[in-house]
Short mmCIF file of C-alpha atoms and ligand atoms in Angstrom, two decimals:
data_model
loop_
_atom_site.label_atom_id
_atom_site.label_comp_id
_atom_site.label_asym_id
_atom_site.label_seq_id
_atom_site.Cartn_x
_atom_site.Cartn_y
_atom_site.Cartn_z
CA UNK A 1 101.95 128.49 106.64
CA UNK A 2 105.29 127.51 107.72
CA UNK A 3 107.64 128.92 110.34
CA UNK A 4 109.92 130.24 107.37
CA UNK A 5 106.83 132.37 106.21
CA UNK A 6 106.34 133.93 109.26
CA UNK A 7 108.57 137.26 108.77
CA UNK A 8 106.92 137.71 105.37
CA UNK A 9 103.30 137.24 106.80
CA UNK A 10 104.16 139.94 109.14
CA UNK A 11 104.97 142.42 106.61
CA UNK A 12 102.10 141.60 104.48
CA UNK A 13 99.51 141.89 107.17
CA UNK A 14 101.02 145.20 108.27
CA UNK A 15 100.83 146.77 104.97
CA UNK A 16 97.10 145.54 104.71
CA UNK A 17 96.12 147.01 108.13
CA UNK A 18 97.92 150.25 107.33
CA UNK A 19 95.58 150.58 104.23
CA UNK A 20 92.80 149.56 106.46
CA UNK A 21 93.92 152.31 108.88
CA UNK A 22 94.40 154.70 106.15
CA UNK A 23 90.85 154.29 104.61
CA UNK A 24 89.35 154.61 107.85
CA UNK A 25 91.32 157.56 109.26
CA UNK A 26 89.09 159.81 111.09
CA UNK A 27 89.25 163.67 110.62
CA UNK A 28 92.00 165.23 112.68
CA UNK A 29 93.52 161.87 113.67
CA UNK A 30 97.21 161.37 113.43
CA UNK A 31 98.20 159.56 110.02
CA UNK A 32 98.43 155.75 110.66
CA UNK A 33 102.02 153.93 111.05
CA UNK A 34 103.30 150.72 109.69
CA UNK A 35 103.41 148.29 112.68
CA UNK A 36 106.84 149.47 114.63
CA UNK A 37 109.34 146.86 115.18
CA UNK A 38 108.87 146.07 118.77
CA UNK A 39 104.90 145.23 117.96
CA UNK A 40 106.26 143.19 115.07
CA UNK A 41 108.51 141.09 117.04
CA UNK A 42 105.44 140.52 119.21
CA UNK A 43 103.27 139.78 115.94
CA UNK A 44 105.89 137.20 114.82
CA UNK A 45 105.91 135.39 118.38
CA UNK A 46 102.34 135.01 118.43
CA UNK A 47 102.44 133.53 114.79
CA UNK A 48 105.29 130.79 115.86
CA UNK A 49 102.77 130.12 119.04
CA UNK A 50 99.86 129.77 116.55
CA UNK A 51 101.84 127.38 114.27
CA UNK A 52 102.80 125.21 117.41
CA UNK A 53 99.71 124.91 118.67
CA UNK A 54 97.19 125.27 115.85
CA UNK A 55 99.59 124.65 112.51
CA UNK A 56 96.60 122.91 110.63
CA UNK A 57 94.70 126.47 111.24
CA UNK A 58 97.49 128.54 109.41
CA UNK A 59 97.38 128.92 105.74
CA UNK A 60 99.49 131.28 103.34
CA UNK A 61 98.35 132.12 99.66
CA UNK A 62 101.21 132.45 97.22
CA UNK A 63 101.29 133.94 93.76
CA UNK A 64 104.08 133.35 91.44
CA UNK A 65 106.33 132.39 94.85
CA UNK A 66 105.18 135.53 96.60
CA UNK A 67 102.98 135.48 99.54
CA UNK A 68 100.08 137.60 98.80
CA UNK A 69 97.81 136.64 102.04
CA UNK A 70 97.49 134.73 105.28
CA UNK A 71 94.80 133.30 107.57
CA UNK A 72 95.77 132.21 110.98
CA UNK A 73 93.17 130.31 113.05
CA UNK A 74 92.79 128.88 116.54
CA UNK A 75 90.92 126.26 118.11
CA UNK A 76 90.23 126.47 121.89
CA UNK A 77 87.89 124.16 123.44
CA UNK A 78 84.77 124.26 121.33
CA UNK A 79 85.30 127.66 119.67
CA UNK A 80 87.16 128.56 116.56
CA UNK A 81 89.11 131.64 116.36
CA UNK A 82 90.33 133.73 113.42
CA UNK A 83 93.66 135.64 114.76
CA UNK A 84 94.65 137.23 111.61
CA UNK A 85 93.46 137.37 108.24
CA UNK A 86 94.84 139.69 105.28
CA UNK A 87 95.48 139.87 101.72
CA UNK A 88 97.83 142.30 100.10
CA UNK A 89 96.07 145.61 99.13
CA UNK A 90 97.27 145.33 95.22
CA UNK A 91 95.76 141.15 95.56
CA UNK A 92 92.49 142.17 97.03
CA UNK A 93 89.03 141.75 95.66
CA UNK A 94 90.27 138.85 93.55
CA UNK A 95 88.67 136.06 95.61
CA UNK A 96 91.96 134.92 97.44
CA UNK A 97 90.23 136.17 100.85
CA UNK A 98 87.47 134.06 100.26
CA UNK A 99 89.63 130.97 99.43
CA UNK A 100 91.82 131.43 102.56
CA UNK A 101 88.62 131.73 104.71
CA UNK A 102 86.89 128.85 103.79
CA UNK A 103 90.39 126.72 104.46
CA UNK A 104 91.03 128.17 108.09
CA UNK A 105 87.14 127.73 108.45
CA UNK A 106 87.53 123.81 107.81
CA UNK A 107 89.89 123.63 110.78
CA UNK A 108 87.32 124.68 113.01
CA UNK A 109 84.59 122.43 111.51
CA UNK A 110 84.31 120.44 114.69
CA UNK A 111 83.68 123.63 116.76
CA UNK A 112 80.29 124.71 117.18
CA UNK A 113 80.90 128.52 118.29
CA UNK A 114 83.59 130.88 116.45
CA UNK A 115 84.73 134.41 116.97
CA UNK A 116 86.22 137.11 114.77
CA UNK A 117 87.33 140.63 115.68
CA UNK A 118 86.51 142.33 112.21
CA UNK A 119 88.39 145.31 111.03
CA UNK A 120 86.13 148.06 109.41
CA UNK A 121 87.05 146.84 105.94
CA UNK A 122 83.61 146.39 104.08
CA UNK A 123 85.90 143.11 102.07
CA UNK A 124 86.09 141.66 105.62
CA UNK A 125 82.32 141.92 106.57
CA UNK A 126 81.20 140.62 103.17
CA UNK A 127 83.28 137.83 103.73
CA UNK A 128 82.22 136.93 107.00
CA UNK A 129 78.57 137.39 106.70
CA UNK A 130 78.74 135.37 103.75
CA UNK A 131 80.17 132.61 106.06
CA UNK A 132 77.43 132.88 108.54
CA UNK A 133 78.64 135.12 110.91
CA UNK A 134 76.59 137.23 113.01
CA UNK A 135 77.81 140.81 112.91
CA UNK A 136 77.66 142.86 116.18
CA UNK A 137 78.93 146.48 115.53
CA UNK A 138 81.95 147.64 118.09
CA UNK A 139 82.99 150.78 119.62
CA UNK A 140 86.02 152.18 121.06
CA UNK A 141 86.53 154.66 124.01
CA UNK A 142 89.63 157.00 122.80
CA UNK A 143 90.99 160.17 124.23
CA UNK A 144 93.18 160.98 127.34
CA UNK A 145 91.81 159.99 130.67
CA UNK A 146 90.75 162.75 133.11
CA UNK A 147 92.79 161.65 135.91
CA UNK A 148 90.67 163.49 138.50
CA UNK A 149 87.86 161.06 138.00
CA UNK A 150 90.36 158.04 138.58
CA UNK A 151 88.74 155.99 141.60
CA UNK A 152 90.74 154.07 143.92
CA UNK A 153 90.80 150.38 142.64
CA UNK A 154 90.87 148.77 146.02
CA UNK A 155 89.98 145.09 145.18
CA UNK A 156 92.56 144.81 142.12
CA UNK A 157 95.85 143.24 142.23
CA UNK A 158 98.75 142.24 140.18
CA UNK A 159 98.04 138.53 139.01
CA UNK A 160 100.52 135.38 139.52
CA UNK A 161 100.93 132.41 137.40
CA UNK A 162 98.28 130.84 140.24
CA UNK A 163 95.36 132.79 138.81
CA UNK A 164 95.46 131.37 135.31
CA UNK A 165 93.20 128.52 136.33
CA UNK A 166 90.96 131.50 137.30
CA UNK A 167 91.36 133.47 134.22
CA UNK A 168 90.19 130.08 132.14
CA UNK A 169 87.29 129.39 134.43
CA UNK A 170 86.05 133.04 133.84
CA UNK A 171 86.89 132.66 130.19
CA UNK A 172 84.53 129.58 129.96
CA UNK A 173 81.91 131.59 131.88
CA UNK A 174 82.05 134.95 129.52
CA UNK A 175 83.18 133.57 126.08
CA UNK A 176 82.46 129.82 126.52
CA UNK A 177 85.87 128.53 126.11
CA UNK A 178 89.05 128.96 128.07
CA UNK A 179 92.31 130.59 126.46
CA UNK A 180 94.41 127.72 127.52
CA UNK A 181 97.80 127.61 126.41
CA UNK A 182 97.50 131.33 125.16
CA UNK A 183 97.46 132.44 129.00
CA UNK A 184 100.90 131.23 129.07
CA UNK A 185 102.04 133.72 126.21
CA UNK A 186 99.78 136.67 127.39
CA UNK A 187 100.89 136.06 130.88
CA UNK A 188 104.54 136.34 129.47
CA UNK A 189 104.36 139.41 127.62
CA UNK A 190 102.14 141.53 129.45
CA UNK A 191 100.99 142.80 133.02
CA UNK A 192 98.06 141.05 134.25
CA UNK A 193 95.36 142.60 136.90
CA UNK A 194 92.95 140.37 138.79
CA UNK A 195 89.86 140.73 141.13
CA UNK A 196 89.35 137.45 143.06
CA UNK A 197 86.57 138.09 145.53
CA UNK A 198 83.29 135.51 146.14
CA UNK A 199 81.08 138.40 144.93
CA UNK A 200 82.96 138.68 141.74
CA UNK A 201 86.24 137.29 139.78
CA UNK A 202 87.80 138.86 136.56
CA UNK A 203 91.56 139.48 135.04
CA UNK A 204 92.85 142.16 132.49
CA UNK A 205 95.72 142.03 130.41
CA UNK A 206 97.72 145.28 129.42
CA UNK A 207 99.50 145.74 126.46
CA UNK A 208 101.52 148.48 127.98
CA UNK A 209 100.49 150.63 130.90
CA UNK A 210 97.13 152.31 130.23
CA UNK A 211 96.29 149.98 127.24
CA UNK A 212 94.01 147.37 128.12
CA UNK A 213 94.11 144.40 125.89
CA UNK A 214 91.85 141.81 126.97
CA UNK A 215 89.24 141.57 129.70
CA UNK A 216 86.69 139.06 130.96
CA UNK A 217 84.83 139.12 134.32
CA UNK A 218 82.07 137.64 136.30
CA UNK A 219 80.25 140.74 137.02
CA UNK A 220 79.94 144.00 135.57
CA UNK A 221 81.49 145.40 138.74
CA UNK A 222 84.41 143.27 138.72
CA UNK A 223 85.05 144.27 134.99
CA UNK A 224 84.52 148.09 135.75
CA UNK A 225 86.98 147.72 138.48
CA UNK A 226 89.43 146.10 136.10
CA UNK A 227 89.19 148.74 133.20
CA UNK A 228 89.67 151.65 136.09
CA UNK A 229 92.74 150.06 137.28
CA UNK A 230 94.01 149.68 133.62
CA UNK A 231 93.25 152.97 132.63
CA UNK A 232 94.97 154.18 136.08
CA UNK A 233 98.05 152.24 135.26
CA UNK A 234 98.74 154.73 132.21
CA UNK A 235 100.76 157.64 132.07
CA UNK A 236 99.15 161.06 132.78
CA UNK A 237 98.30 163.07 129.22
CA UNK A 238 98.82 159.90 127.19
CA UNK A 239 96.05 158.77 124.66
CA UNK A 240 94.59 155.61 125.47
CA UNK A 241 91.78 153.06 124.06
CA UNK A 242 89.18 151.07 125.59
CA UNK A 243 89.20 148.36 122.62
CA UNK A 244 85.95 146.14 121.19
CA UNK A 245 83.05 147.15 123.40
CA UNK A 246 79.94 145.66 121.64
CA UNK A 247 76.44 146.81 122.95
CA UNK A 248 76.28 143.92 125.59
CA UNK A 249 79.17 145.73 127.24
CA UNK A 250 77.64 149.31 128.25
CA UNK A 251 79.55 148.96 131.67
CA UNK A 252 82.62 149.72 129.49
CA UNK A 253 80.84 152.75 128.04
CA UNK A 254 80.06 153.98 131.33
CA UNK A 255 83.63 153.81 132.54
CA UNK A 256 85.07 155.38 129.05
CA UNK A 257 82.46 158.20 129.22
CA UNK A 258 83.62 158.52 133.23
CA UNK A 259 87.06 158.91 132.52
CA UNK A 260 86.45 161.55 129.58
CA UNK A 261 87.04 159.50 126.52
CA UNK A 262 85.45 159.77 123.36
CA UNK A 263 83.51 156.82 122.23
CA UNK A 264 83.59 155.93 118.30
CA UNK A 265 82.10 153.14 116.31
CA UNK A 266 85.09 150.68 114.50
CA UNK A 267 84.37 146.92 113.14
CA UNK A 268 82.62 144.24 114.20
CA UNK A 269 82.44 141.23 116.37
CA UNK A 270 81.59 138.56 114.25
CA UNK A 271 79.96 135.42 116.01
CA UNK A 272 78.99 132.00 115.13
CA UNK A 273 76.45 130.02 117.53
CA UNK A 274 77.09 132.46 120.34
CA UNK A 275 75.88 135.89 121.91
CA UNK A 276 78.40 138.74 122.30
CA UNK A 277 80.20 137.66 125.65
CA UNK A 278 79.66 139.94 128.55
CA UNK A 279 81.60 141.32 130.56
CA UNK A 280 84.02 140.53 128.07
CA UNK A 281 86.64 142.86 125.90
CA UNK A 282 88.13 140.73 123.31
CA UNK A 283 91.53 140.88 122.10
CA UNK A 284 92.04 141.17 118.51
CA UNK A 285 94.52 138.28 118.14
CA UNK A 286 93.51 135.73 121.00
CA UNK A 287 90.02 137.22 121.37
C1 COA B 301 89.41 141.00 104.62
C2 COA B 301 90.39 140.27 103.17
C3 COA B 301 91.15 139.48 103.99
C4 COA B 301 89.69 139.69 101.88
O1 COA B 301 90.30 139.34 101.02
P1 COA B 301 90.05 139.41 99.76
O2 COA B 301 91.06 138.90 98.80
O3 COA B 301 89.96 141.20 99.37
O4 COA B 301 88.51 138.88 99.54
P2 COA B 301 87.67 138.32 98.33
O5 COA B 301 88.03 139.00 97.11
O6 COA B 301 87.45 137.12 98.56
O7 COA B 301 86.58 139.05 98.82
C5 COA B 301 86.02 140.64 98.88
C6 COA B 301 84.69 140.65 98.77
O8 COA B 301 84.57 142.07 99.06
C7 COA B 301 84.06 142.86 97.67
N1 COA B 301 84.88 144.16 97.54
C8 COA B 301 86.04 144.06 96.75
N2 COA B 301 86.12 145.32 96.75
C9 COA B 301 85.48 146.11 97.75
C10 COA B 301 85.21 147.24 98.06
N3 COA B 301 86.02 148.30 97.90
N4 COA B 301 84.32 147.47 98.82
C11 COA B 301 83.12 146.70 99.24
N5 COA B 301 83.45 145.54 98.72
C12 COA B 301 84.31 145.02 98.13
C13 COA B 301 84.30 141.77 96.82
O9 COA B 301 82.93 141.56 95.53
C14 COA B 301 84.23 140.20 97.77
O10 COA B 301 82.62 140.22 97.95
P3 COA B 301 81.42 138.73 97.03
O11 COA B 301 82.74 137.95 97.41
O12 COA B 301 80.30 139.08 97.55
O13 COA B 301 81.83 139.51 95.55
C15 COA B 301 91.24 141.63 102.37
O14 COA B 301 90.56 142.68 101.76
C16 COA B 301 92.17 142.34 103.53
O15 COA B 301 92.95 141.97 103.55
N6 COA B 301 91.68 143.53 103.80
C17 COA B 301 92.61 144.36 104.94
C18 COA B 301 92.71 143.58 106.02
C19 COA B 301 91.45 143.25 106.90
O16 COA B 301 90.66 144.20 107.04
N7 COA B 301 91.43 142.13 107.16
C20 COA B 301 90.59 141.53 108.04
C21 COA B 301 90.82 141.37 109.28
S1 COA B 301 89.64 141.24 110.44
#
């Protein structure tokens, strides 16, 4: 994959994920939308960041000079991470995805551990299991926060760039590898909250007010405080999502239930040589 490919890859992944969302739409849910312009711009920035730091982990598949698929993977310390993986809907099921994933996995050959946030697409689940990953079902908390239930988050504060070292050390303790250079991109584009007390540390990125994107902590109490603070930052009446909760993170379900959200199952956390991280809510792109 080259920088010139980024715009086309963004469009093809947007189409592939719209197709998955349409196929998995729950009764009564709003129709899914193609990735909007502001999120598409963020997507392109993330892809350019991956090309800068992990060029050998980024691959495209082309057929008759037209891009039909892509895989973007990262290496952080001893961990390999799949950040994006998609084939155009009309080209799926023909073995293109297998070849893309095999090539991306070669980039992670020196890494013991691996992590993928899998969509609910059965093709993706087949590919990851066939590649030796353990599949851990995930849940989302979804709905409108009952604001009268919100506790006052006394120990949570806004982060500064001085907190990046703390974040990397919490990453190592929870998922086994720091986010390293990814924290720079994350902190530049998103609000970051921190708990830093002797009895518990942690951090959380918010994609927008109320939208928790990535959360890691050394104790469940610190994790729950961060999640409550993240939910509290949203606007009254707006629907929110607590994403990517594995069974190892019941504390997040307690917060979701306490906030009046519904719990739904969606996708898998696919892991190699590691247990589901906790207390931890992975992001889809930087994991
Ligand atoms: C996941 C994805 C990248 C795989 O690419 P692909 O080109 O379809 O993959 P392949 O053809 O190599 O493999 C698909 C597998 O699913 C099987 N399959 C095909 N259609 C299927 C269907 N409708 N239901 C279940 N399995 C199906 C194929 O037989 C194959 O399994 P096998 O190799 O054991 O026979 C692609 O399907 C996709 O873009 N999906 C939507 C986006 C997505 O969910 N991406 C994953 C993000 S985590």
